[in-house]
PDB file of C-alpha atoms in Angstrom:
ATOM      1  CA  MET A   1     -11.338   7.750   6.537  1.00  0.00           C
ATOM      2  CA  HIS A   2      -8.778   5.515   8.138  1.00  0.00           C
ATOM      3  CA  THR A   3      -7.470   6.009  11.670  1.00  0.00           C
ATOM      4  CA  GLU A   4      -3.968   6.689  10.420  1.00  0.00           C
ATOM      5  CA  GLU A   5      -5.373   9.483   7.995  1.00  0.00           C
ATOM      6  CA  LYS A   6      -7.253  10.988  10.994  1.00  0.00           C
ATOM      7  CA  THR A   7      -4.219  11.097  13.073  1.00  0.00           C
ATOM      8  CA  ILE A   8      -2.009  12.598  10.462  1.00  0.00           C
ATOM      9  CA  ASN A   9      -4.673  15.201   9.602  1.00  0.00           C
ATOM     10  CA  ARG A  10      -5.046  16.118  13.346  1.00  0.00           C
ATOM     11  CA  MET A  11      -1.255  16.076  13.901  1.00  0.00           C
ATOM     12  CA  LEU A  12      -0.741  18.441  10.894  1.00  0.00           C
ATOM     13  CA  GLY A  13      -3.802  20.646  11.661  1.00  0.00           C
ATOM     14  CA  LEU A  14      -5.326  19.485   8.345  1.00  0.00           C
ATOM     15  CA  ASP A  15      -8.473  18.111   9.933  1.00  0.00           C
ATOM     16  CA  GLN A  16     -10.378  21.199   9.978  1.00  0.00           C
ATOM     17  CA  LEU A  17      -9.717  22.467   6.491  1.00  0.00           C
ATOM     18  CA  ASN A  18     -12.351  24.268   4.491  1.00  0.00           C
ATOM     19  CA  GLN A  19     -12.480  26.131   1.167  1.00  0.00           C
ATOM     20  CA  ASN A  20     -11.195  29.321   2.748  1.00  0.00           C
ATOM     21  CA  ASP A  21      -7.871  27.750   3.730  1.00  0.00           C
ATOM     22  CA  PRO A  22      -4.877  28.505   1.617  1.00  0.00           C
ATOM     23  CA  MET A  23      -4.631  26.322  -1.593  1.00  0.00           C
ATOM     24  CA  TYR A  24      -1.246  24.863  -0.488  1.00  0.00           C
ATOM     25  CA  LYS A  25      -2.879  23.466   2.590  1.00  0.00           C
ATOM     26  CA  ARG A  26      -5.795  21.861   0.729  1.00  0.00           C
ATOM     27  CA  TRP A  27      -3.344  20.563  -1.814  1.00  0.00           C
ATOM     28  CA  THR A  28      -1.009  19.130   0.767  1.00  0.00           C
ATOM     29  CA  LYS A  29      -3.899  17.454   2.544  1.00  0.00           C
ATOM     30  CA  TYR A  30      -5.132  15.834  -0.737  1.00  0.00           C
ATOM     31  CA  CYS A  31      -1.687  14.533  -1.629  1.00  0.00           C
ATOM     32  CA  LEU A  32      -1.077  13.063   1.759  1.00  0.00           C
ATOM     33  CA  GLN A  33      -4.475  11.494   1.901  1.00  0.00           C
ATOM     34  CA  TRP A  34      -3.953   9.910  -1.575  1.00  0.00           C
ATOM     35  CA  TYR A  35      -0.389   8.611  -0.819  1.00  0.00           C
ATOM     36  CA  ILE A  36      -1.473   7.175   2.579  1.00  0.00           C
ATOM     37  CA  ARG A  37      -4.553   5.489   1.069  1.00  0.00           C
ATOM     38  CA  LYS A  38      -2.412   3.999  -1.614  1.00  0.00           C
ATOM     39  CA  ALA A  39       0.300   2.904   0.825  1.00  0.00           C
ATOM     40  CA  ASN A  40      -2.299   1.436   2.977  1.00  0.00           C
ATOM     41  CA  ARG A  41      -3.835  -0.472  -0.010  1.00  0.00           C
ATOM     42  CA  ASN A  42      -0.582  -1.978  -0.981  1.00  0.00           C
ATOM     43  CA  ARG A  43       0.453  -2.816   2.654  1.00  0.00           C
ATOM     44  CA  ILE A  44      -2.790  -4.668   3.208  1.00  0.00           C
ATOM     45  CA  GLY A  45      -2.235  -6.582  -0.232  1.00  0.00           C
ATOM     46  CA  TYR A  46       1.316  -7.348   0.682  1.00  0.00           C
ATOM     47  CA  TYR A  47       0.446  -8.807   4.188  1.00  0.00           C
ATOM     48  CA  PHE A  48      -2.576 -10.647   2.863  1.00  0.00           C
ATOM     49  CA  LEU A  49      -0.716 -12.300  -0.072  1.00  0.00           C
ATOM     50  CA  SER A  50       2.330 -12.994   2.111  1.00  0.00           C
ATOM     51  CA  ILE A  51       0.146 -14.634   4.664  1.00  0.00           C
ATOM     52  CA  ILE A  52      -1.406 -16.828   2.104  1.00  0.00           C
ATOM     53  CA  THR A  53       2.070 -17.822   0.671  1.00  0.00           C
ATOM     54  CA  VAL A  54       3.139 -18.923   4.044  1.00  0.00           C
ATOM     55  CA  LEU A  55       0.058 -20.268   5.605  1.00  0.00           C
ATOM     56  CA  PHE A  56      -1.409 -22.363   2.658  1.00  0.00           C
ATOM     57  CA  PRO A  57       1.608 -24.582   2.241  1.00  0.00           C
ATOM     58  CA  LEU A  58       1.744 -25.200   5.955  1.00  0.00           C
ATOM     59  CA  LEU A  59      -1.825 -26.262   5.823  1.00  0.00           C
ATOM     60  CA  ASN A  60      -1.168 -28.255   2.915  1.00  0.00           C
ATOM     61  CA  ALA A  61       1.723 -30.183   4.493  1.00  0.00           C
ATOM     62  CA  ALA A  62      -0.255 -30.609   7.836  1.00  0.00           C
ATOM     63  CA  PHE A  63      -3.225 -32.184   6.197  1.00  0.00           C
ATOM     64  CA  ILE A  64      -1.320 -34.450   3.859  1.00  0.00           C
ATOM     65  CA  ASN A  65       0.703 -35.740   6.670  1.00  0.00           C
ATOM     66  CA  MET A  66      -2.151 -36.028   9.124  1.00  0.00           C
ATOM     67  CA  ASP A  67      -3.332 -39.647  10.156  1.00  0.00           C
ATOM     68  CA  GLU A  68      -6.620 -40.344   8.783  1.00  0.00           C
ATOM     69  CA  ARG A  69      -8.513 -40.613  12.088  1.00  0.00           C
ATOM     70  CA  TYR A  70      -7.589 -36.918  12.872  1.00  0.00           C
ATOM     71  CA  LEU A  71      -8.779 -35.678   9.391  1.00  0.00           C
ATOM     72  CA  PRO A  72     -11.908 -33.506   9.465  1.00  0.00           C
ATOM     73  CA  GLU A  73     -15.076 -35.395   8.368  1.00  0.00           C
ATOM     74  CA  PHE A  74     -15.449 -33.689   5.074  1.00  0.00           C
ATOM     75  CA  MET A  75     -11.956 -34.995   4.016  1.00  0.00           C
ATOM     76  CA  LYS A  76     -12.958 -38.673   4.869  1.00  0.00           C
ATOM     77  CA  ALA A  77     -15.905 -38.649   2.522  1.00  0.00           C
ATOM     78  CA  ASP A  78     -14.254 -38.961  -1.020  1.00  0.00           C
ATOM     79  CA  ILE A  79     -10.744 -39.038  -1.960  1.00  0.00           C
ATOM     80  CA  SER A  80     -11.443 -36.898  -4.988  1.00  0.00           C
ATOM     81  CA  GLU A  81     -12.758 -34.117  -2.813  1.00  0.00           C
ATOM     82  CA  VAL A  82      -9.567 -34.349  -0.768  1.00  0.00           C
ATOM     83  CA  HIS A  83      -7.358 -33.998  -3.670  1.00  0.00           C
ATOM     84  CA  MET A  84      -9.481 -31.159  -4.971  1.00  0.00           C
ATOM     85  CA  PHE A  85      -8.983 -29.387  -1.557  1.00  0.00           C
ATOM     86  CA  PHE A  86      -5.097 -29.841  -1.819  1.00  0.00           C
ATOM     87  CA  THR A  87      -5.067 -28.714  -5.387  1.00  0.00           C
ATOM     88  CA  VAL A  88      -7.109 -25.572  -4.414  1.00  0.00           C
ATOM     89  CA  LEU A  89      -4.840 -24.738  -1.642  1.00  0.00           C
ATOM     90  CA  SER A  90      -1.728 -25.267  -4.113  1.00  0.00           C
ATOM     91  CA  ILE A  91      -3.372 -23.102  -6.738  1.00  0.00           C
ATOM     92  CA  LEU A  92      -4.110 -20.294  -4.366  1.00  0.00           C
ATOM     93  CA  THR A  93      -0.555 -20.464  -2.994  1.00  0.00           C
ATOM     94  CA  SER A  94       0.833 -20.199  -6.357  1.00  0.00           C
ATOM     95  CA  LEU A  95      -1.557 -17.454  -7.432  1.00  0.00           C
ATOM     96  CA  ALA A  96      -0.651 -15.323  -4.274  1.00  0.00           C
ATOM     97  CA  SER A  97       3.131 -15.703  -4.768  1.00  0.00           C
ATOM     98  CA  SER A  98       2.793 -14.879  -8.414  1.00  0.00           C
ATOM     99  CA  MET A  99       0.767 -11.724  -7.510  1.00  0.00           C
ATOM    100  CA  LEU A 100       3.310 -10.663  -4.907  1.00  0.00           C
ATOM    101  CA  ALA A 101       6.132 -10.860  -7.499  1.00  0.00           C
ATOM    102  CA  LEU A 102       4.187  -9.504 -10.435  1.00  0.00           C
ATOM    103  CA  PHE A 103       2.587  -6.550  -8.824  1.00  0.00           C
ATOM    104  CA  ASN A 104       5.379  -5.559  -6.541  1.00  0.00           C
ATOM    105  CA  VAL A 105       2.976  -4.518  -3.871  1.00  0.00           C
ATOM    106  CA  LYS A 106       5.732  -4.272  -1.283  1.00  0.00           C
ATOM    107  CA  GLU A 107       7.827  -2.002  -3.373  1.00  0.00           C
ATOM    108  CA  LYS A 108       4.881   0.134  -4.178  1.00  0.00           C
ATOM    109  CA  TRP A 109       3.979   0.216  -0.460  1.00  0.00           C
ATOM    110  CA  ASN A 110       7.470   1.625   0.253  1.00  0.00           C
ATOM    111  CA  ILE A 111       7.169   4.186  -2.598  1.00  0.00           C
ATOM    112  CA  TYR A 112       3.876   5.541  -1.419  1.00  0.00           C
ATOM    113  CA  ARG A 113       4.688   5.489   2.290  1.00  0.00           C
ATOM    114  CA  SER A 114       8.123   7.304   1.681  1.00  0.00           C
ATOM    115  CA  ALA A 115       6.245   9.951  -0.391  1.00  0.00           C
ATOM    116  CA  ALA A 116       3.791  10.495   2.371  1.00  0.00           C
ATOM    117  CA  GLU A 117       6.589  10.949   4.948  1.00  0.00           C
ATOM    118  CA  TYR A 118       8.316  13.326   2.813  1.00  0.00           C
ATOM    119  CA  LEU A 119       5.144  15.423   2.363  1.00  0.00           C
ATOM    120  CA  LYS A 120       4.562  15.422   6.105  1.00  0.00           C
ATOM    121  CA  MET A 121       8.166  16.476   6.807  1.00  0.00           C
ATOM    122  CA  GLN A 122       8.088  19.374   4.122  1.00  0.00           C
ATOM    123  CA  TYR A 123       4.777  20.487   5.476  1.00  0.00           C
ATOM    124  CA  VAL A 124       5.867  20.568   9.084  1.00  0.00           C
ATOM    125  CA  GLU A 125       9.080  22.351   8.073  1.00  0.00           C
ATOM    126  CA  PHE A 126       7.106  24.910   6.061  1.00  0.00           C
ATOM    127  CA  GLU A 127       4.557  25.605   8.738  1.00  0.00           C
ATOM    128  CA  GLU A 128       6.830  25.625  11.680  1.00  0.00           C
ATOM    129  CA  SER A 129       7.678  29.406  11.555  1.00  0.00           C
ATOM    130  CA  GLY A 130       4.070  30.243  12.264  1.00  0.00           C
ATOM    131  CA  THR A 131       4.367  33.369  10.330  1.00  0.00           C
ATOM    132  CA  GLU A 132       2.398  34.525   7.217  1.00  0.00           C
ATOM    133  CA  LYS A 133       3.737  33.017   4.036  1.00  0.00           C
ATOM    134  CA  THR A 134       4.771  35.083   1.118  1.00  0.00           C
ATOM    135  CA  GLY A 135       3.828  34.072  -2.420  1.00  0.00           C
ATOM    136  CA  GLN A 136       7.365  33.315  -3.094  1.00  0.00           C
ATOM    137  CA  GLU A 137       7.687  30.912  -0.086  1.00  0.00           C
ATOM    138  CA  ILE A 138       4.573  29.232  -1.139  1.00  0.00           C
ATOM    139  CA  HIS A 139       5.761  28.953  -4.662  1.00  0.00           C
ATOM    140  CA  GLU A 140       9.024  27.380  -3.459  1.00  0.00           C
ATOM    141  CA  TYR A 141       7.285  24.943  -1.159  1.00  0.00           C
ATOM    142  CA  ILE A 142       4.892  23.765  -4.120  1.00  0.00           C
ATOM    143  CA  LYS A 143       7.782  23.494  -6.499  1.00  0.00           C
ATOM    144  CA  LYS A 144       9.816  21.278  -3.974  1.00  0.00           C
ATOM    145  CA  ILE A 145       6.898  19.143  -3.521  1.00  0.00           C
ATOM    146  CA  ASN A 146       6.015  18.725  -7.113  1.00  0.00           C
ATOM    147  CA  ASP A 147       9.630  17.892  -7.867  1.00  0.00           C
ATOM    148  CA  HIS A 148       9.673  15.089  -5.322  1.00  0.00           C
ATOM    149  CA  MET A 149       6.176  13.780  -6.631  1.00  0.00           C
ATOM    150  CA  GLN A 150       7.775  13.713  -9.999  1.00  0.00           C
ATOM    151  CA  LEU A 151      10.488  11.534  -8.660  1.00  0.00           C
ATOM    152  CA  ILE A 152       8.059   9.266  -6.937  1.00  0.00           C
ATOM    153  CA  HIS A 153       6.089   8.965 -10.177  1.00  0.00           C
ATOM    154  CA  ALA A 154       9.137   8.062 -12.063  1.00  0.00           C
ATOM    155  CA  LYS A 155       9.852   5.291  -9.478  1.00  0.00           C
ATOM    156  CA  TRP A 156       6.330   4.072  -9.678  1.00  0.00           C
ATOM    157  CA  GLN A 157       6.473   4.004 -13.460  1.00  0.00           C
ATOM    158  CA  SER A 158       9.705   1.925 -13.393  1.00  0.00           C
ATOM    159  CA  VAL A 159       7.996  -0.527 -11.028  1.00  0.00           C
ATOM    160  CA  ALA A 160       4.859  -0.637 -13.431  1.00  0.00           C
ATOM    161  CA  PHE A 161       7.198  -1.255 -16.478  1.00  0.00           C
ATOM    162  CA  GLN A 162       8.627  -4.126 -14.726  1.00  0.00           C
ATOM    163  CA  GLU A 163       5.107  -5.410 -14.300  1.00  0.00           C
ATOM    164  CA  GLU A 164       4.396  -4.947 -17.823  1.00  0.00           C
ATOM    165  CA  LYS A 165       7.557  -6.741 -18.869  1.00  0.00           C
ATOM    166  CA  GLN A 166       6.901  -9.726 -16.757  1.00  0.00           C
ATOM    167  CA  LEU A 167       3.417  -9.869 -18.031  1.00  0.00           C
ATOM    168  CA  SER A 168       4.473  -9.935 -21.664  1.00  0.00           C
ATOM    169  CA  GLN A 169       7.147 -12.533 -21.038  1.00  0.00           C
ATOM    170  CA  LYS A 170       4.468 -14.952 -19.761  1.00  0.00           C
TER     171      LYS A 170
END
Protein backbone atom coordinates (compact mmCIF):
# COMPACT_ATOMS: atom_id res chain seq x y z
CA MET A 1 0.00 0.00 0.00
CA HIS A 2 1.37 3.42 -0.94
CA THR A 3 2.18 6.04 1.69
CA GLU A 4 -0.57 8.32 0.39
CA GLU A 5 -3.18 5.57 0.80
CA LYS A 6 -1.96 4.85 4.34
CA THR A 7 -2.17 8.54 5.24
CA ILE A 8 -5.68 8.88 3.86
CA ASN A 9 -6.82 5.68 5.58
CA ARG A 10 -5.41 6.90 8.90
CA MET A 11 -6.86 10.39 8.44
CA LEU A 12 -10.34 9.04 7.70
CA GLY A 13 -10.16 6.30 10.30
CA LEU A 14 -10.30 3.64 7.60
CA ASP A 15 -7.03 1.91 8.50
CA GLN A 16 -8.57 -0.30 11.18
CA LEU A 17 -11.48 -1.62 9.16
CA ASN A 18 -12.58 -5.18 9.55
CA GLN A 19 -15.53 -7.24 8.42
CA ASN A 20 -17.62 -6.02 11.39
CA ASP A 21 -17.52 -2.42 10.21
CA PRO A 22 -20.57 -1.06 8.43
CA MET A 23 -20.77 -1.82 4.73
CA TYR A 24 -20.62 1.86 3.71
CA LYS A 25 -17.23 2.26 5.44
CA ARG A 26 -15.75 -0.81 3.77
CA TRP A 27 -17.20 0.31 0.44
CA THR A 28 -15.87 3.87 0.84
CA LYS A 29 -12.42 2.54 1.69
CA TYR A 30 -12.42 0.24 -1.33
CA CYS A 31 -13.51 3.05 -3.68
CA LEU A 32 -10.99 5.52 -2.25
CA GLN A 33 -8.15 3.05 -2.56
CA TRP A 34 -9.16 2.18 -6.12
CA TYR A 35 -9.33 5.83 -7.24
CA ILE A 36 -6.09 6.73 -5.48
CA ARG A 37 -4.30 3.74 -7.02
CA LYS A 38 -5.54 4.68 -10.50
CA ALA A 39 -4.65 8.34 -9.97
CA ASN A 40 -1.14 7.41 -8.82
CA ARG A 41 -0.55 5.13 -11.81
CA ASN A 42 -1.62 7.83 -14.24
CA ARG A 43 0.39 10.50 -12.40
CA ILE A 44 3.53 8.36 -12.58
CA GLY A 45 2.86 7.60 -16.25
CA TYR A 46 2.33 11.28 -17.00
CA TYR A 47 5.54 12.39 -15.28
CA PHE A 48 7.58 9.53 -16.75
CA LEU A 49 6.43 10.19 -20.32
CA SER A 50 6.74 13.96 -19.89
CA ILE A 51 10.30 13.67 -18.63
CA ILE A 52 11.19 11.53 -21.64
CA THR A 53 9.65 14.03 -24.06
CA VAL A 54 11.64 16.85 -22.49
CA LEU A 55 14.91 15.15 -21.60
CA PHE A 56 15.60 12.99 -24.67
CA PRO A 57 15.45 15.83 -27.22
CA LEU A 58 17.82 17.80 -24.98
CA LEU A 59 20.22 14.85 -24.84
CA ASN A 60 19.94 14.41 -28.57
CA ALA A 61 20.73 18.08 -29.21
CA ALA A 62 23.58 18.08 -26.69
CA PHE A 63 25.28 15.00 -28.17
CA ILE A 64 24.83 16.12 -31.76
CA ASN A 65 26.44 19.49 -31.08
CA MET A 66 29.18 18.16 -28.81
CA ASP A 67 32.78 18.40 -29.97
CA GLU A 68 34.15 14.95 -30.87
CA ARG A 69 36.85 15.00 -28.19
CA TYR A 70 34.16 15.32 -25.48
CA LEU A 71 32.03 12.46 -26.77
CA PRO A 72 31.88 9.31 -24.67
CA GLU A 73 34.17 6.49 -25.87
CA PHE A 74 31.28 4.34 -27.13
CA MET A 75 30.27 7.13 -29.53
CA LYS A 76 33.73 7.44 -31.06
CA ALA A 77 33.87 3.78 -32.08
CA ASP A 78 31.64 3.59 -35.12
CA ILE A 79 29.55 6.23 -36.84
CA SER A 80 26.71 3.75 -37.44
CA GLU A 81 26.46 3.16 -33.66
CA VAL A 82 26.28 6.91 -33.10
CA HIS A 83 23.50 7.23 -35.64
CA MET A 84 21.70 4.30 -34.00
CA PHE A 85 21.95 6.00 -30.60
CA PHE A 86 20.39 9.21 -31.90
CA THR A 87 17.74 7.26 -33.79
CA VAL A 88 16.76 5.36 -30.64
CA LEU A 89 16.53 8.60 -28.65
CA SER A 90 14.32 10.10 -31.35
CA ILE A 91 12.11 7.02 -31.54
CA LEU A 92 11.66 6.94 -27.76
CA THR A 93 10.82 10.64 -27.72
CA SER A 94 8.26 10.21 -30.44
CA LEU A 95 6.78 7.14 -28.75
CA ALA A 96 6.51 8.90 -25.39
CA SER A 97 4.83 11.99 -26.85
CA SER A 98 2.43 9.81 -28.84
CA MET A 99 1.54 7.83 -25.72
CA LEU A 100 0.92 11.06 -23.78
CA ALA A 101 -1.49 12.26 -26.44
CA LEU A 102 -3.07 8.90 -27.13
CA PHE A 103 -3.68 7.63 -23.61
CA ASN A 104 -4.58 10.97 -22.00
CA VAL A 105 -2.80 10.03 -18.78
CA LYS A 106 -2.91 13.58 -17.43
CA GLU A 107 -6.66 13.84 -17.94
CA LYS A 108 -7.22 10.41 -16.39
CA TRP A 109 -5.01 11.37 -13.46
CA ASN A 110 -7.17 14.47 -12.90
CA ILE A 111 -10.40 12.47 -13.21
CA TYR A 112 -9.34 9.83 -10.68
CA ARG A 113 -7.80 12.37 -8.32
CA SER A 114 -10.94 14.55 -8.27
CA ALA A 115 -13.06 11.45 -7.65
CA ALA A 116 -10.90 10.49 -4.67
CA GLU A 117 -11.09 14.04 -3.29
CA TYR A 118 -14.86 14.05 -3.66
CA LEU A 119 -15.16 10.69 -1.88
CA LYS A 120 -12.97 11.90 0.98
CA MET A 121 -14.99 15.10 1.32
CA GLN A 122 -18.33 13.26 1.31
CA TYR A 123 -17.11 10.66 3.80
CA VAL A 124 -15.82 13.30 6.22
CA GLU A 125 -19.08 15.27 5.97
CA PHE A 126 -21.09 12.10 6.55
CA GLU A 127 -19.04 10.99 9.55
CA GLU A 128 -18.50 14.37 11.22
CA SER A 129 -21.74 14.28 13.24
CA GLY A 130 -20.45 11.28 15.17
CA THR A 131 -23.95 9.95 15.79
CA GLU A 132 -25.27 6.54 14.81
CA LYS A 133 -26.42 6.65 11.19
CA THR A 134 -29.93 5.71 10.21
CA GLY A 135 -30.66 3.48 7.26
CA GLN A 136 -32.04 6.45 5.32
CA GLU A 137 -28.90 8.54 5.92
CA ILE A 138 -26.68 5.68 4.78
CA HIS A 139 -28.88 5.14 1.73
CA GLU A 140 -28.65 8.84 0.78
CA TYR A 141 -24.88 8.84 1.30
CA ILE A 142 -24.43 5.78 -0.92
CA LYS A 143 -26.76 7.21 -3.57
CA LYS A 144 -24.83 10.50 -3.65
CA ILE A 145 -21.52 8.66 -3.99
CA ASN A 146 -22.89 6.30 -6.66
CA ASP A 147 -24.30 9.20 -8.68
CA HIS A 148 -20.93 10.95 -8.59
CA MET A 149 -19.10 7.76 -9.53
CA GLN A 150 -21.40 7.39 -12.54
CA LEU A 151 -20.44 10.92 -13.63
CA ILE A 152 -16.76 10.06 -13.22
CA HIS A 153 -17.28 6.89 -15.25
CA ALA A 154 -18.97 8.90 -18.00
CA LYS A 155 -15.96 11.29 -18.08
CA TRP A 156 -13.61 8.35 -18.25
CA GLN A 157 -15.62 6.81 -21.09
CA SER A 158 -15.40 10.03 -23.10
CA VAL A 159 -11.61 10.00 -22.64
CA ALA A 160 -11.46 6.32 -23.62
CA PHE A 161 -13.66 7.03 -26.65
CA GLN A 162 -11.22 9.74 -27.72
CA GLU A 163 -8.40 7.18 -27.45
CA GLU A 164 -10.31 4.69 -29.61
CA LYS A 165 -11.06 7.39 -32.16
CA GLN A 166 -7.40 8.40 -32.34
CA LEU A 167 -6.30 4.78 -32.68
CA SER A 168 -8.75 4.10 -35.50
CA GLN A 169 -7.61 7.20 -37.40
CA LYS A 170 -3.98 6.02 -37.44
